[in-house]
PDB file of C-alpha atoms in Angstrom:
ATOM      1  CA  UNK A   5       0.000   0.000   0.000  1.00  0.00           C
ATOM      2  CA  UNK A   6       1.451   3.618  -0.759  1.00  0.00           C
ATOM      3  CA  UNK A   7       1.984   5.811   1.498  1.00  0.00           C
ATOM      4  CA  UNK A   8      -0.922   8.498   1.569  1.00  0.00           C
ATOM      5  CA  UNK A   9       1.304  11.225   3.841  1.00  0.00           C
ATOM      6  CA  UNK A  10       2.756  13.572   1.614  1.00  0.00           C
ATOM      7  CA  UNK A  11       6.387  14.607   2.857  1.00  0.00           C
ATOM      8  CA  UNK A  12       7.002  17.968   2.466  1.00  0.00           C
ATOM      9  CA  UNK A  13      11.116  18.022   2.817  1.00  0.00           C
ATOM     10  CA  UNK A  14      12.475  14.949   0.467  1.00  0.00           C
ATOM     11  CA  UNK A  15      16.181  15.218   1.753  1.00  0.00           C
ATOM     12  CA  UNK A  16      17.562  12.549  -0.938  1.00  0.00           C
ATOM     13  CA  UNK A  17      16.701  15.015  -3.610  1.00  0.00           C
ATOM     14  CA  UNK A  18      17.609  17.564  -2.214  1.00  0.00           C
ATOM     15  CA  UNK A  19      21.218  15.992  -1.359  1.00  0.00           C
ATOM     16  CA  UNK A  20      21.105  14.716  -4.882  1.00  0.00           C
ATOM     17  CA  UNK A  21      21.018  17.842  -6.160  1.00  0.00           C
ATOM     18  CA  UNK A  22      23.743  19.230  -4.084  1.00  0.00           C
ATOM     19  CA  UNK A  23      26.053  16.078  -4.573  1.00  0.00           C
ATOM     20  CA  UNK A  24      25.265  14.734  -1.310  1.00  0.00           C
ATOM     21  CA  UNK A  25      26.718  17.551   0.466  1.00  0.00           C
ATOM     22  CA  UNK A  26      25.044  17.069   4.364  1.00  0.00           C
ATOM     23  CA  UNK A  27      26.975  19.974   5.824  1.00  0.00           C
ATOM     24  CA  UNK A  28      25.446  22.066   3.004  1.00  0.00           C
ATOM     25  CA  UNK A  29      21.868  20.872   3.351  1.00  0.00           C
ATOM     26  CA  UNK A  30      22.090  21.232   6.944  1.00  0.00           C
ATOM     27  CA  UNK A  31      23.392  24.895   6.078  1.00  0.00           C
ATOM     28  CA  UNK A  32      20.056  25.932   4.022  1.00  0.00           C
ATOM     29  CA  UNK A  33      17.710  24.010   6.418  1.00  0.00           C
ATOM     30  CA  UNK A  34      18.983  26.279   8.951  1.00  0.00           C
ATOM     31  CA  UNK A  35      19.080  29.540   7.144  1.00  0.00           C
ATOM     32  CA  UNK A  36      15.549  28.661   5.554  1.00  0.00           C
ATOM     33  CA  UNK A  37      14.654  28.186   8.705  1.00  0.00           C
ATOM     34  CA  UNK A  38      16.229  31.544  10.788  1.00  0.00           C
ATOM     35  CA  UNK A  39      14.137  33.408   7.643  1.00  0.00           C
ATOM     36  CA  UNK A  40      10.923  31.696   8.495  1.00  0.00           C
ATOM     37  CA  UNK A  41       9.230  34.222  10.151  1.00  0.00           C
ATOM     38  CA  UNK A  42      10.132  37.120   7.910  1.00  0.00           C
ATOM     39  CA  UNK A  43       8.828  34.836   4.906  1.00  0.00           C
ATOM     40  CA  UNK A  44       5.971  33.793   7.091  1.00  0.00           C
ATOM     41  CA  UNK A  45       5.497  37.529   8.081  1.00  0.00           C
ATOM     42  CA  UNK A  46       6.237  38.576   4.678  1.00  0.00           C
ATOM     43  CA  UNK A  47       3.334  36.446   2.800  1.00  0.00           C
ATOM     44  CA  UNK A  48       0.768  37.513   5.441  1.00  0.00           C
ATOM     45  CA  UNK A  49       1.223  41.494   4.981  1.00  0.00           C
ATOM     46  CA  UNK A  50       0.867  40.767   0.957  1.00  0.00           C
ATOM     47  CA  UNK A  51      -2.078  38.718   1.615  1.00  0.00           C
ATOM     48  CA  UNK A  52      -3.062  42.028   3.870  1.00  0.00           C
ATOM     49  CA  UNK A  53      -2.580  44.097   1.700  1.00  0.00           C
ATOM     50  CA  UNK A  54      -4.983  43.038  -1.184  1.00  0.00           C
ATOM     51  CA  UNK A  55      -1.699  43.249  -3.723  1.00  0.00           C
ATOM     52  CA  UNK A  56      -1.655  40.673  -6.177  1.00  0.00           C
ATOM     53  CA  UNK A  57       1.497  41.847  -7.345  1.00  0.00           C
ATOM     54  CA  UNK A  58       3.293  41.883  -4.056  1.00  0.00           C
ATOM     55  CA  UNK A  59       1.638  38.472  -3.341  1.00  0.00           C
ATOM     56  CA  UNK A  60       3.397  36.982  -6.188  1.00  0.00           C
ATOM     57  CA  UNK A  61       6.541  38.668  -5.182  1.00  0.00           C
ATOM     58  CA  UNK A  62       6.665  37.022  -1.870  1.00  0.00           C
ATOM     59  CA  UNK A  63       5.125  33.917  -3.289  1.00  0.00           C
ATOM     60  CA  UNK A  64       7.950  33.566  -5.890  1.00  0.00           C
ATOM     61  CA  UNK A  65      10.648  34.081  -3.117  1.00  0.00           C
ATOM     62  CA  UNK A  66       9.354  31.312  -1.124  1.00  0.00           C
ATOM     63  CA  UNK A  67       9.127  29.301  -4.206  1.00  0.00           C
ATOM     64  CA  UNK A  68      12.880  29.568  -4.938  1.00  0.00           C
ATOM     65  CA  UNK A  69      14.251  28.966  -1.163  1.00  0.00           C
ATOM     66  CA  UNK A  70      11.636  25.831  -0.737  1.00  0.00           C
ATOM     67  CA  UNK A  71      13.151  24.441  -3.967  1.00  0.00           C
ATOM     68  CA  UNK A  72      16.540  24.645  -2.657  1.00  0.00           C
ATOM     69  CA  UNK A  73      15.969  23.297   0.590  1.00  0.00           C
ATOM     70  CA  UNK A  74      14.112  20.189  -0.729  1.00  0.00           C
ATOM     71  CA  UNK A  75      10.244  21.264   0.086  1.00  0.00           C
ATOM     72  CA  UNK A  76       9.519  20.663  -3.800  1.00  0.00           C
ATOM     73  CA  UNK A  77       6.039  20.157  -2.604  1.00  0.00           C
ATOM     74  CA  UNK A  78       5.606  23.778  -1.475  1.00  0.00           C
ATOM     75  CA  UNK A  79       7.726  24.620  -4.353  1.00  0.00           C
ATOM     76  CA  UNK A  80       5.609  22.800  -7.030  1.00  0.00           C
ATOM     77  CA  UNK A  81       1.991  24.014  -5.519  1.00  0.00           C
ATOM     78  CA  UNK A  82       3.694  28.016  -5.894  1.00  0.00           C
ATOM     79  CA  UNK A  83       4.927  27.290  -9.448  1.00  0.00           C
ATOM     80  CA  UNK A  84       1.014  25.925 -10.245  1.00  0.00           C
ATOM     81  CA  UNK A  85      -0.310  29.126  -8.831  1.00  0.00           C
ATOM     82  CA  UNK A  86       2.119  31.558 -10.652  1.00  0.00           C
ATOM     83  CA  UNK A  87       1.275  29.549 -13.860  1.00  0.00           C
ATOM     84  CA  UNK A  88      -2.815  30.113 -13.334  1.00  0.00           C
ATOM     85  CA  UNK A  89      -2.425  33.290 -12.648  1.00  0.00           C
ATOM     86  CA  UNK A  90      -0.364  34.408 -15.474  1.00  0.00           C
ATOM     87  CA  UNK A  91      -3.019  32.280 -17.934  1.00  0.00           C
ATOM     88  CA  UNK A  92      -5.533  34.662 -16.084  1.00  0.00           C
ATOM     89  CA  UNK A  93      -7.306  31.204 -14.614  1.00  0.00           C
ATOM     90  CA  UNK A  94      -6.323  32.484 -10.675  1.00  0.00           C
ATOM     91  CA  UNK A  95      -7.672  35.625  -9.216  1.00  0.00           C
ATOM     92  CA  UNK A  96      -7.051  37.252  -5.996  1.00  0.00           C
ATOM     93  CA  UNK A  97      -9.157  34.518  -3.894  1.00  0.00           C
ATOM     94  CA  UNK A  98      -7.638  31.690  -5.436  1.00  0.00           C
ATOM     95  CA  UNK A  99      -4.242  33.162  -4.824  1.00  0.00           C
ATOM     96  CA  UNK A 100      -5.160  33.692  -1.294  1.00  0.00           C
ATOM     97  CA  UNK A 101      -6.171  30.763  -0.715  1.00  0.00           C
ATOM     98  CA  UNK A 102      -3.568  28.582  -1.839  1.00  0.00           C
ATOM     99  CA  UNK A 103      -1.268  31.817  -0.375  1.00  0.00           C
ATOM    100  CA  UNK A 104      -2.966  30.185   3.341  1.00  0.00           C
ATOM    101  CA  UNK A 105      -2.004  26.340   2.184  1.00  0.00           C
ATOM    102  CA  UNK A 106       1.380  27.071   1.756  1.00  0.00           C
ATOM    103  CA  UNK A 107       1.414  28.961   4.991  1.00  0.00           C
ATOM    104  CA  UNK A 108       0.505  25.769   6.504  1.00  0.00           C
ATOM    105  CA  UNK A 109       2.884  23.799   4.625  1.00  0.00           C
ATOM    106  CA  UNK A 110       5.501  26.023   5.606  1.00  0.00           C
ATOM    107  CA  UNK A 111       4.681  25.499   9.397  1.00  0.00           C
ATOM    108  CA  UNK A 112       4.510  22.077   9.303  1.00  0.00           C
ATOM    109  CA  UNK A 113       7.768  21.823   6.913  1.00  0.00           C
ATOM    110  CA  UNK A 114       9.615  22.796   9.871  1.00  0.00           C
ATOM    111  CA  UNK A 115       8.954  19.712  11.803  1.00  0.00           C
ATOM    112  CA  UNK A 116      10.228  17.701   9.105  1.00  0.00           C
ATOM    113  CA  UNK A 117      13.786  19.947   9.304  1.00  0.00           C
ATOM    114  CA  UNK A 118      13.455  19.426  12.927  1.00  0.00           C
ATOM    115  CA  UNK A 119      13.435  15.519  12.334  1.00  0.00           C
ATOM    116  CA  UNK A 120      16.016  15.285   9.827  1.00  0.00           C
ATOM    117  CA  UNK A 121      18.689  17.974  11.336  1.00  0.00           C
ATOM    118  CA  UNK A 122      18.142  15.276  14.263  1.00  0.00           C
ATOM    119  CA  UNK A 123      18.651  12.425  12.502  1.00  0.00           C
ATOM    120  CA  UNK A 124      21.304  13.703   9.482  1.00  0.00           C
ATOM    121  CA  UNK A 125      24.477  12.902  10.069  1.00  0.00           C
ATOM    122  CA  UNK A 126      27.974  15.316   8.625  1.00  0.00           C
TER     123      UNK A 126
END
């Protein structure tokens, strides 16, 4: 049976990319997460502000950092948003919404750092 949790951080891909570099994973992990709450704080004044343009600012940010730390999940569902709303499919609610998903994801991303800086060894 497949697993039905989605994992958020896939550290073998993201050590693939960077040629199995630990040290250096364990470097972005912890400088994704010391910019957490300015990212988190970041998204949540765009979504404030009613600024679709500064929403997919912040939103395309995020999508770069979670790439490069290995949270290709939050990474992909970003990239599908930018790409709806550029093809005029996504509007301001759509973007907010999925703006409060990846909040979430982003929250619960950390506890997956959390369990692999534990368990990852240099």
């Amino acid at each position: 049976m497949q697993n039905m949790v989605t994992r958020l951080f896939n550290p073998e891909e993201a050590l693939d990319r960077l040629g199995n570099d630990t040290a250096l994973l364990k470097h972005l992990v912890l400088t994704f997460q010391g910019d957490f709450t300015r990212q988190r704080d970041a998204l949540e004044d765009a979504i404030g502000s009613g600024s679709l343009p500064q929403l997919k600012k912040e939103l395309h940010g995020l999508k770069g950092s979670s790439a490069a730390v290995g949270a290709a999940v939050i990474a992909e569902n970003i990239r599908d948003l930018e790409q709806r709303i550029a093809a005029g499919s996504a509007g301001w609610s759509e973007a907010v919404a999925t703006s409060r998903h990846v909040l979430q994801q982003l929250q619960a991303v950390q506890k997956e750092f959390g369990t692999w800086m534990q368990s990852a060894e240099c």
